[in-house]
Coordinates of C-alpha atoms in Angstrom, one line a residue:
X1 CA 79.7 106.8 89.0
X2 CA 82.4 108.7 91.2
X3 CA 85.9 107.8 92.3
X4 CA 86.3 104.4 94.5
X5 CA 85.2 105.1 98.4
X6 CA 82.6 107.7 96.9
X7 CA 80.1 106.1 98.4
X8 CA 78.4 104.1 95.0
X9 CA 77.5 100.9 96.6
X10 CA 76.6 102.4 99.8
X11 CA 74.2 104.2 97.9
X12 CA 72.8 101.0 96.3
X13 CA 72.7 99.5 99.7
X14 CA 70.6 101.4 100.9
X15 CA 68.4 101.6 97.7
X16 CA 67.8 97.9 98.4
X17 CA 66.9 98.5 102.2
X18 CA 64.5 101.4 101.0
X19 CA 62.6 100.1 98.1
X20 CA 64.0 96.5 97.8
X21 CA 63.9 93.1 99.4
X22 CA 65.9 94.2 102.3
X23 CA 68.9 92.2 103.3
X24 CA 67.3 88.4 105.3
X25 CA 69.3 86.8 108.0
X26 CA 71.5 84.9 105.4
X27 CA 72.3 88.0 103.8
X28 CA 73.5 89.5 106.7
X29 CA 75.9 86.8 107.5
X30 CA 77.6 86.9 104.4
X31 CA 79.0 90.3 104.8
X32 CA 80.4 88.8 108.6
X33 CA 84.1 88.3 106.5
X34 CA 84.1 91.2 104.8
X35 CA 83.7 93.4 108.0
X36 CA 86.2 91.3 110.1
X37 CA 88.9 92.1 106.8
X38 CA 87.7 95.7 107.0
X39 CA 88.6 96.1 111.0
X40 CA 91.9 94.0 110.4
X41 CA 92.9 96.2 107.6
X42 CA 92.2 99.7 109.5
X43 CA 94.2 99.1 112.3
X44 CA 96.8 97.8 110.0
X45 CA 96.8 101.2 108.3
X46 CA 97.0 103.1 111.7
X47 CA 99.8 101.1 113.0
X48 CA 101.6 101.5 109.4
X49 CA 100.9 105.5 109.7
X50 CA 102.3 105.0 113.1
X51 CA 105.8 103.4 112.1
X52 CA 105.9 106.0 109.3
X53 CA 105.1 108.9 111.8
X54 CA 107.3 108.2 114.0
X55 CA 104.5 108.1 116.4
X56 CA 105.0 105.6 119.9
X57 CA 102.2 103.4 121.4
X58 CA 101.7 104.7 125.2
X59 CA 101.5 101.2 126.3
X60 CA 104.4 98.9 125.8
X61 CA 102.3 95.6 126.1
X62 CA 100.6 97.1 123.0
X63 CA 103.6 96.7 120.7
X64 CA 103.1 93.2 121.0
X65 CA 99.4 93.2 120.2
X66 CA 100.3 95.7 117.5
X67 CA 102.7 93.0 116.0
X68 CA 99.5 90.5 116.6
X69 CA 97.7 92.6 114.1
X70 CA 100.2 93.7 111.6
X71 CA 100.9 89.5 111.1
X72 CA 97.8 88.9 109.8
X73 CA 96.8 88.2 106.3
X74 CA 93.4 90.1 105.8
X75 CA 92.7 88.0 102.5
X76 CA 92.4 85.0 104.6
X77 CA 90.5 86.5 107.7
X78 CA 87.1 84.8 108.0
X79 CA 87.0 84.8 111.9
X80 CA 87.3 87.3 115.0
X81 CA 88.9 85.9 117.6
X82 CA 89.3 86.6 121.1
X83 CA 92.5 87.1 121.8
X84 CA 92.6 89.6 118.5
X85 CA 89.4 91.6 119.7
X86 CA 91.3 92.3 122.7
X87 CA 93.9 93.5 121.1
X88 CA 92.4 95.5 118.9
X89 CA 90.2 97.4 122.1
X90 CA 93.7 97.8 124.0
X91 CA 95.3 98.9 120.5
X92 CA 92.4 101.6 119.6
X93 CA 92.5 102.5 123.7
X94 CA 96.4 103.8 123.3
X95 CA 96.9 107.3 122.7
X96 CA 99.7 106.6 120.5
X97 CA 96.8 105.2 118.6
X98 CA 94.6 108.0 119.0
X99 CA 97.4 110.3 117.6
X100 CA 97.8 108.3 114.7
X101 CA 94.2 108.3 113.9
X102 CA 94.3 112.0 114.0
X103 CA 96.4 112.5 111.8
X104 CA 94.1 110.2 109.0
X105 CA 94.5 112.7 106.4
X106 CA 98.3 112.2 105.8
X107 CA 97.3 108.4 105.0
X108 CA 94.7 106.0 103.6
X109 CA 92.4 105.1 106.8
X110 CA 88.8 103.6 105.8
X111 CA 86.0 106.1 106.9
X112 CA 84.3 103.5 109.3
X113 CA 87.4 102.4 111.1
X114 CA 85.9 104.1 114.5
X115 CA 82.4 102.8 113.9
X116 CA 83.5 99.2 113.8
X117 CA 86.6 99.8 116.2
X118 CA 84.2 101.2 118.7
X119 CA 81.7 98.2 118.3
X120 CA 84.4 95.5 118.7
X121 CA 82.4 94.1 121.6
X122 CA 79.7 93.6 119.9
X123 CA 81.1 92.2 116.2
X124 CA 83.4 90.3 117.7
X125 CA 80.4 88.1 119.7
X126 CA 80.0 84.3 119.3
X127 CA 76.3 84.9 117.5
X128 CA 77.2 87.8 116.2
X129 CA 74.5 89.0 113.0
X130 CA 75.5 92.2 111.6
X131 CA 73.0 95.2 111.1
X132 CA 72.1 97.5 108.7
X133 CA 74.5 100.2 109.6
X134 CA 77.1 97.6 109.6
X135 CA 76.5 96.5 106.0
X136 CA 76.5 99.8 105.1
X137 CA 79.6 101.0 106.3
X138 CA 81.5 97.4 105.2
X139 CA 83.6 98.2 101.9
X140 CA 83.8 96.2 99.3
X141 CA 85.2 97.0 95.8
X142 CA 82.9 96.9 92.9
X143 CA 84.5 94.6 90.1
X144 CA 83.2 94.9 87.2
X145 CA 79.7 96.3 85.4
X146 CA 76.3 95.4 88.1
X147 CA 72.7 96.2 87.9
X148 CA 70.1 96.7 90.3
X149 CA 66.8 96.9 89.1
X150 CA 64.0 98.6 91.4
X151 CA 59.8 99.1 91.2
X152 CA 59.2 102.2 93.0
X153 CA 55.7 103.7 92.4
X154 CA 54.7 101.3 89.3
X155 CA 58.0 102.4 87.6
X156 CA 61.0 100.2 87.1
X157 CA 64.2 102.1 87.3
X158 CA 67.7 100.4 86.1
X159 CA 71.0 101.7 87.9
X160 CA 74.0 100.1 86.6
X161 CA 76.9 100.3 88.7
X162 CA 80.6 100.6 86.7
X163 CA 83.7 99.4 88.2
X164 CA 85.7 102.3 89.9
X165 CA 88.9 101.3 89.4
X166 CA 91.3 103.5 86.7
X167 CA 91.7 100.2 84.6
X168 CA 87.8 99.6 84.1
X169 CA 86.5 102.9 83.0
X170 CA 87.6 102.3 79.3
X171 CA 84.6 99.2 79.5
X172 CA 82.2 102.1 80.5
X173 CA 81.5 103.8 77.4
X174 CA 79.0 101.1 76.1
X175 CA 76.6 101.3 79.2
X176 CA 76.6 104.7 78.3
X177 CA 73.6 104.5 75.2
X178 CA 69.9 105.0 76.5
X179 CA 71.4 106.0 80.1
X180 CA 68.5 109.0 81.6
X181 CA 70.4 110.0 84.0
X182 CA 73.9 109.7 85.7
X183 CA 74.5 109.6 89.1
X184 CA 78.0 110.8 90.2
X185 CA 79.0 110.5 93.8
X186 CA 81.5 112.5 95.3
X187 CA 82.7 112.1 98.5
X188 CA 83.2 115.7 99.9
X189 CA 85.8 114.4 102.7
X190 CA 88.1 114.0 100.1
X191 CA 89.2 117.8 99.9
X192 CA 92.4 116.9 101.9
X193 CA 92.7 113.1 100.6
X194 CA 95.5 112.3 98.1
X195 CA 95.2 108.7 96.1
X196 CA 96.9 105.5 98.1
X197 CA 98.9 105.1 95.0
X198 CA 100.1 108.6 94.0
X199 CA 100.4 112.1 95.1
X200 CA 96.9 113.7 93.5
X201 CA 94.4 115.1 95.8
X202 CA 91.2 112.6 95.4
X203 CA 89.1 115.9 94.9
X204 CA 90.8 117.2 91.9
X205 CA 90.6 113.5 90.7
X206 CA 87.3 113.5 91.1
X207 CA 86.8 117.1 89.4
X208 CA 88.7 115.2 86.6
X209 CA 86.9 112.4 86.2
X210 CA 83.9 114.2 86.2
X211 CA 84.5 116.8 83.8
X212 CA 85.1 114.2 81.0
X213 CA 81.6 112.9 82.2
X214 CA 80.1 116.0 81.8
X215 CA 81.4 116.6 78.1
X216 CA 81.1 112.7 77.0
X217 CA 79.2 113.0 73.8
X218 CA 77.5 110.0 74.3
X219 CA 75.8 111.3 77.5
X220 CA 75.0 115.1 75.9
X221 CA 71.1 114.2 76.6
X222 CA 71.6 112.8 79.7
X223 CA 71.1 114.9 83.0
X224 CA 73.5 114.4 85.3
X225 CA 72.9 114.2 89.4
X226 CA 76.1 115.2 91.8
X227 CA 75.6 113.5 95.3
X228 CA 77.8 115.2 97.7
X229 CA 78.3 112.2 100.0
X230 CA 79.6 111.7 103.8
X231 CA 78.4 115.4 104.9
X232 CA 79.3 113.8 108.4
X233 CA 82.6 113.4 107.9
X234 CA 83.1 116.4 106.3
X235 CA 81.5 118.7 108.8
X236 CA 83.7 116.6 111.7
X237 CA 86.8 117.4 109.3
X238 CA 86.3 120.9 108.3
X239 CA 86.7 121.9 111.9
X240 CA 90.9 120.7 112.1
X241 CA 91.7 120.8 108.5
X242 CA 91.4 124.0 106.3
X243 CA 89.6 123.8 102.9
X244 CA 91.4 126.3 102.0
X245 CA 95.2 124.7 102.3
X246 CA 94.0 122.6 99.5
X247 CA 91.9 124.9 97.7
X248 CA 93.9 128.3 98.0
X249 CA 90.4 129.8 95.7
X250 CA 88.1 129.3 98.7
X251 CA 87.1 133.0 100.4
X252 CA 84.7 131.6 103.0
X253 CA 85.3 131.4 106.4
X254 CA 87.3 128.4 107.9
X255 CA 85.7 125.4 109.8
X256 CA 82.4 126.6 108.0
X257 CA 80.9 123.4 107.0
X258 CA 77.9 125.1 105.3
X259 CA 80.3 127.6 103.0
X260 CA 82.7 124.8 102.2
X261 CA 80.0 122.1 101.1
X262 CA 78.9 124.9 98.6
X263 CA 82.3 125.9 97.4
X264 CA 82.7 122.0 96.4
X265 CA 79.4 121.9 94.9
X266 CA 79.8 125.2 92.5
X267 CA 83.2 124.0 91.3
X268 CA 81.6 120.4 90.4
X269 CA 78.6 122.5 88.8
X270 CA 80.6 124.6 86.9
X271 CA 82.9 121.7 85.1
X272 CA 79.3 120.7 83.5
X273 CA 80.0 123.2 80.5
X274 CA 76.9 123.0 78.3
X275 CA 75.0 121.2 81.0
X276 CA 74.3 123.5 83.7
X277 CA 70.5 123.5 83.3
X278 CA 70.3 119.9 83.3
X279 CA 73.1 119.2 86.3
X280 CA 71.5 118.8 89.4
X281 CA 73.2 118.9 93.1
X282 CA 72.5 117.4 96.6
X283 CA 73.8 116.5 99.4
X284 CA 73.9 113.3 101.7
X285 CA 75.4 111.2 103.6
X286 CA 74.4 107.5 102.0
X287 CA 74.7 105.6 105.9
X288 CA 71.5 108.1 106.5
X289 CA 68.8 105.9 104.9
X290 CA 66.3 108.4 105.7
X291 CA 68.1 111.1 104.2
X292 CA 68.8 108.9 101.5
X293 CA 65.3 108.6 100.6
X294 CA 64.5 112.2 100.7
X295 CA 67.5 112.4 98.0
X296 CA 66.1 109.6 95.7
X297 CA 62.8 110.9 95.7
X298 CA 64.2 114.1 94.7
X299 CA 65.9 112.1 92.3
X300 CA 63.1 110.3 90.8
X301 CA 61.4 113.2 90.3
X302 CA 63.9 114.7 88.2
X303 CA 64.0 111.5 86.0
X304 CA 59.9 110.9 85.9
X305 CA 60.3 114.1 83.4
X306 CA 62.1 111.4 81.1
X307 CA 60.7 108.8 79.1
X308 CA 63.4 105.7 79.9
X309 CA 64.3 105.6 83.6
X310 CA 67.7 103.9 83.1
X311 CA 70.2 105.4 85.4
X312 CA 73.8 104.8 85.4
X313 CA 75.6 105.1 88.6

């Protein structure tokens, strides 16, 4: 569970590259359109937060390309082509640009607009076949109630993944009987984040959302796990953006990435009223897959003390 962009199905992902099937060929090509939409609707955003910003583009042959861009419909992208790769290197090469993409945290920009912007060369190639890291950084929403169901040592675990979206957490309540364990991903970048569709800092949302987790009488035997996802980008933020300018409580030293990962982890821990000997904290950064693993072991560990291994997520 965990706010949309959390990292959830990330975390899934690379479940299913860990102790699954894997992802075949076919697999792969299938995320193809949903990578080229991603790219196409980050460097909309940055040329939006441009306009809004009152940023220029350095080049004035890129106003052009940036008009390329902005005129396409990312519902009905299914292609890269040519000319709009190279538009998109010459667009992410301007320092206008570059500005914009600094300044990320006064809008809504897709953490893995610089991995795919920087591999546009490579995605944008006739035969191209994505890899792992790719599928893992595409996002998709999650519509709707999933499972996955994994064999890991001899034991079949269950992790349901709910809808993140405000409008689909009333349908959770009844995945909520028999459920071991939850899984609630918070994505610690979010300090400085506010919602694309209102004013509220995406970490007090997320503080929110879990606190009525925490105290939901239907899950009062079930430990909970916090996963502290995208460590990366937090430690890369916390160096230009203050924790505490969002969290006027914080007392530890600024562009301490060690300090201000445990500040967000005690205030998550101590929301768990009731709980706190059966709420359990990590960190990660769910495009790791080999710190992913040491997390789920650590996880499954926790829930081999249980009797029914289903895990909601």
């Amino acid at each position: 569970m965990g706010l949309k962009e959390s990292g959830k199905s990330t975390f899934i992902k690379q479940l299913r590259i860990i102790y699954g099937t894997g992802y075949t060929n076919e697999d792969k090509r299938s995320y193809i359109k949903s990578i080229y939409q991603n790219v196409f609707m980050a460097m909309q955003s940055i040329i939006r937060a441009m306009h809004v910003l009152q940023i220029p583009y350095s080049e004035i042959s890129n106003k052009l390309n940036g008009d390329l861009i902005s005129s396409i419909n990312c519902d009905h992208v299914t292609i890269l082509e040519k000319s709009h790769a190279e538009a998109i290197v010459d667009l992410w090469n301007d320092r206008g640009i570059q500005e914009a993409y600094k300044r990320r945290k006064e809008y809504h920009l897709a953490d893995s607009a610089k991995y795919y912007f920087t591999q546009i060369n490579r995605i944008s190639s006739p035969n191209y076949l994505p890899t792992e890291q790719d599928i893992l950084r595409v996002q998709t929403p999650t519509v709707g109630i999933t499972e996955c169901l994994l064999n890991i040592d001899e034991r079949r675990f269950r992790i349901i993944d709910v809808g993140n979206r405000r409008s689909e957490r009333r349908k959770w309540h009844h995945c909520f009987e028999d459920v071991t364990s939850v899984l609630f991903l918070v994505a610690l970048s979010d300090y400085d984040q506010t919602s694309p569709n209102s004013d509220e800092n995406r970490m007090e949302e997320s503080k929110l959302l879990f606190k009525s987790i925490a105290t939901c009488p239907w899950l009062w035997k079930s430990s909970i796990m916090v996963l502290l996802n995208k460590t990366d980008v937090f430690e890369e933020k916390i160096m230009y953006s203050d924790l505490k300018d969002y969290f006027p409580e914080y007392v530890g030293p600024r562009q301490d990435a060690i300090e201000g990962r445990e500040f967000i982890r005690d205030m998550f821990h101590s929301l768990a009223i009731g709980k706190e000997y059966t709420t359990y904290c990590h960190f990660m950064s769910a495009i790791n897959t080999e710190r992913s693993e040491l997390i789920f072991q650590a996880v499954r560990d926790t829930l081999l003390q249980c009797t029914a291994l289903n895990v909601l997520l």
